[in-house]
Amino acid sequence: MTTTDRAGAIEVAGVEYLPEEARDSRPRNLGAVFLGANLTWTNVVFGAFAVVFGLSFWQTVTSMAVGIAIGILVVLPTAVIGPRTGTNMTVSSGAFFGIRGRFIGSGIALAIALGFAAVTVWTSGDAIVAAAHRMLATPENDVARALGYAAVAALMVTIALYGHATIVAMQKIVVPVVGALLVLGVLAFADTFQTASTTSEYALGGFWPTWTLSAVLFAAAPISYGPTIGDYTRRISARRYTDRSICTALAFGMFVGVLLPSLFGAFTAMSITDPTDSYLNDLVDAAPAWYVIPIVVISLLGGLSQGVLCIYASGLDLEGLAPRLKRTQTTIVTAAVAIALLYLGVFVFDAVESVTAMTVALNAVITPWVAILAIGALTTRSYDPVDLQAFAHGIRGGRYWFTRGWNLPAVAAWTVGATFGVLAVNTTLYVGPLADVAGGIDVSTAGSAALAGLMYLASRTSAHRSPILVQ
């Protein structure tokens, strides 16, 4: 089976080990992927959420910058894992959690990919329906939205099926086009922009709890890509490119990619003079006529960029759990589940509250997992690619077998961290029993990472040596 990869051809390789001759990507491709994947309505809406929560523009900007930076710092060390293991992140996590313990990462990755794919289709579909209503007077009802979601989802699945090279090529188009249109949007809404809060009270009753909730949402964007980074770094050669060049490209792509659309969301939310409960509808209604077409372009290209990333990742993760299936087959399965979640979240539950609660809760679960991987990445130089693929080959034992396939200290550390995180979540839809542990300030993300990281480090120290550290 060939492992070569080119745009316009369906990628054959899945989560199996990629040999050196198949590592045909480079750090700048990595940066382009995660820059383009974030130029989407999902991050625009998150920027608007902070304003809806009651923050002023500059309060939103500070929560945005701090949250994004923290999220990147948490996930950045994991960028070097894929080039060393030659496979995706969840399979690689077997080096730290065990051959069976990596199922934790696969489950988390699937949940995040499916959830954010649904959010991406929702935001892009709503923007397109609202723009079509304004330009063509088409209906703006549940049927129209359902059709809009289906069209966007179909495009996402098609590109995701082609795979890595096609996704990279698409992002190189998305970055300049959508980036320029978002900057142009500042001019479109500049006349009505104001910096003061548009609401009279904070969503969580006080400034710091609300500001922290906003920062956690922004941190969620880079952290949520933790299981996805390896999908692209696995095709980068660790021999030809340094760790610094890989990490720099990823950090730049993520920071600019999340910051630009989030700023656009906050700026435009501050420019809407009579907001309703639908930011995207308000955006289209308030936009000058000449900017409606750019909104449609952003919806299509931006939505595709992030949605494709999520669908592609979910297909790889499911393949890791069901190695007898091909990547294309698992991609179709996970895409169907993501679309079902979308319709459930939009038509059955309140979309804004559902997205906020889902994002914060998933963040609390994935952050301790990423923290353990980051520690492992910083202390591990070499991996055994054959033993990492033991599950796919039906092999018991090997370097990463640990205790019946589970590295119990790592699993315990993640369990404690994730449990605390979920119990400490503080959103408008769900408030955990430990939400007031810091006076209402949401410490679910930071607390879950700290607990898991400290427990994992303590277990390694008490053992006097790490079973996964090989120089």
PDB file of N, CA and C in Angstrom, residues 10-11 160-162 315 319 325-333:
ATOM      1  N   ILE A  10      -7.544  10.616  -3.176  1.00  0.00           N
ATOM      2  CA  ILE A  10      -7.979  10.133  -1.869  1.00  0.00           C
ATOM      3  C   ILE A  10      -6.798   9.533  -1.114  1.00  0.00           C
ATOM      4  N   GLU A  11      -6.552  10.020   0.073  1.00  0.00           N
ATOM      5  CA  GLU A  11      -5.440   9.535   0.893  1.00  0.00           C
ATOM      6  C   GLU A  11      -5.695   8.096   1.313  1.00  0.00           C
ATOM      7  N   ALA A 160     -13.059  16.011   3.419  1.00  0.00           N
ATOM      8  CA  ALA A 160     -12.433  15.178   4.445  1.00  0.00           C
ATOM      9  C   ALA A 160     -12.099  13.793   3.904  1.00  0.00           C
ATOM     10  N   LEU A 161     -12.934  13.279   3.027  1.00  0.00           N
ATOM     11  CA  LEU A 161     -12.678  11.958   2.454  1.00  0.00           C
ATOM     12  C   LEU A 161     -11.406  11.951   1.615  1.00  0.00           C
ATOM     13  N   TYR A 162     -11.086  13.064   0.949  1.00  0.00           N
ATOM     14  CA  TYR A 162      -9.857  13.130   0.154  1.00  0.00           C
ATOM     15  C   TYR A 162      -8.623  13.078   1.043  1.00  0.00           C
ATOM     16  N   GLY A 315     -12.626  10.622  11.704  1.00  0.00           N
ATOM     17  CA  GLY A 315     -12.462   9.395  10.929  1.00  0.00           C
ATOM     18  C   GLY A 315     -11.208   8.633  11.320  1.00  0.00           C
ATOM     19  N   GLU A 319     -10.997   4.990  13.227  1.00  0.00           N
ATOM     20  CA  GLU A 319     -10.194   3.927  12.629  1.00  0.00           C
ATOM     21  C   GLU A 319      -9.244   3.329  13.656  1.00  0.00           C
ATOM     22  N   LEU A 325     -11.753  -1.298   9.715  1.00  0.00           N
ATOM     23  CA  LEU A 325     -12.410  -0.375   8.794  1.00  0.00           C
ATOM     24  C   LEU A 325     -11.389   0.551   8.156  1.00  0.00           C
ATOM     25  N   LYS A 326     -11.686   1.034   6.957  1.00  0.00           N
ATOM     26  CA  LYS A 326     -10.821   1.989   6.285  1.00  0.00           C
ATOM     27  C   LYS A 326     -11.153   3.402   6.750  1.00  0.00           C
ATOM     28  N   ARG A 327     -10.187   4.310   6.566  1.00  0.00           N
ATOM     29  CA  ARG A 327     -10.398   5.699   6.994  1.00  0.00           C
ATOM     30  C   ARG A 327     -11.619   6.304   6.324  1.00  0.00           C
ATOM     31  N   THR A 328     -11.816   6.031   5.046  1.00  0.00           N
ATOM     32  CA  THR A 328     -12.970   6.606   4.346  1.00  0.00           C
ATOM     33  C   THR A 328     -14.283   6.108   4.943  1.00  0.00           C
ATOM     34  N   GLN A 329     -14.321   4.854   5.359  1.00  0.00           N
ATOM     35  CA  GLN A 329     -15.536   4.306   5.961  1.00  0.00           C
ATOM     36  C   GLN A 329     -15.820   4.934   7.315  1.00  0.00           C
ATOM     37  N   THR A 330     -14.795   5.044   8.147  1.00  0.00           N
ATOM     38  CA  THR A 330     -15.001   5.633   9.470  1.00  0.00           C
ATOM     39  C   THR A 330     -15.344   7.117   9.368  1.00  0.00           C
ATOM     40  N   THR A 331     -14.836   7.791   8.350  1.00  0.00           N
ATOM     41  CA  THR A 331     -15.151   9.208   8.161  1.00  0.00           C
ATOM     42  C   THR A 331     -16.635   9.401   7.880  1.00  0.00           C
ATOM     43  N   ILE A 332     -17.205   8.552   7.060  1.00  0.00           N
ATOM     44  CA  ILE A 332     -18.636   8.643   6.754  1.00  0.00           C
ATOM     45  C   ILE A 332     -19.476   8.384   8.007  1.00  0.00           C
ATOM     46  N   VAL A 333     -19.068   7.406   8.807  1.00  0.00           N
ATOM     47  CA  VAL A 333     -19.804   7.082  10.039  1.00  0.00           C
ATOM     48  C   VAL A 333     -19.799   8.261  11.003  1.00  0.00           C
TER      49      VAL A 333
END
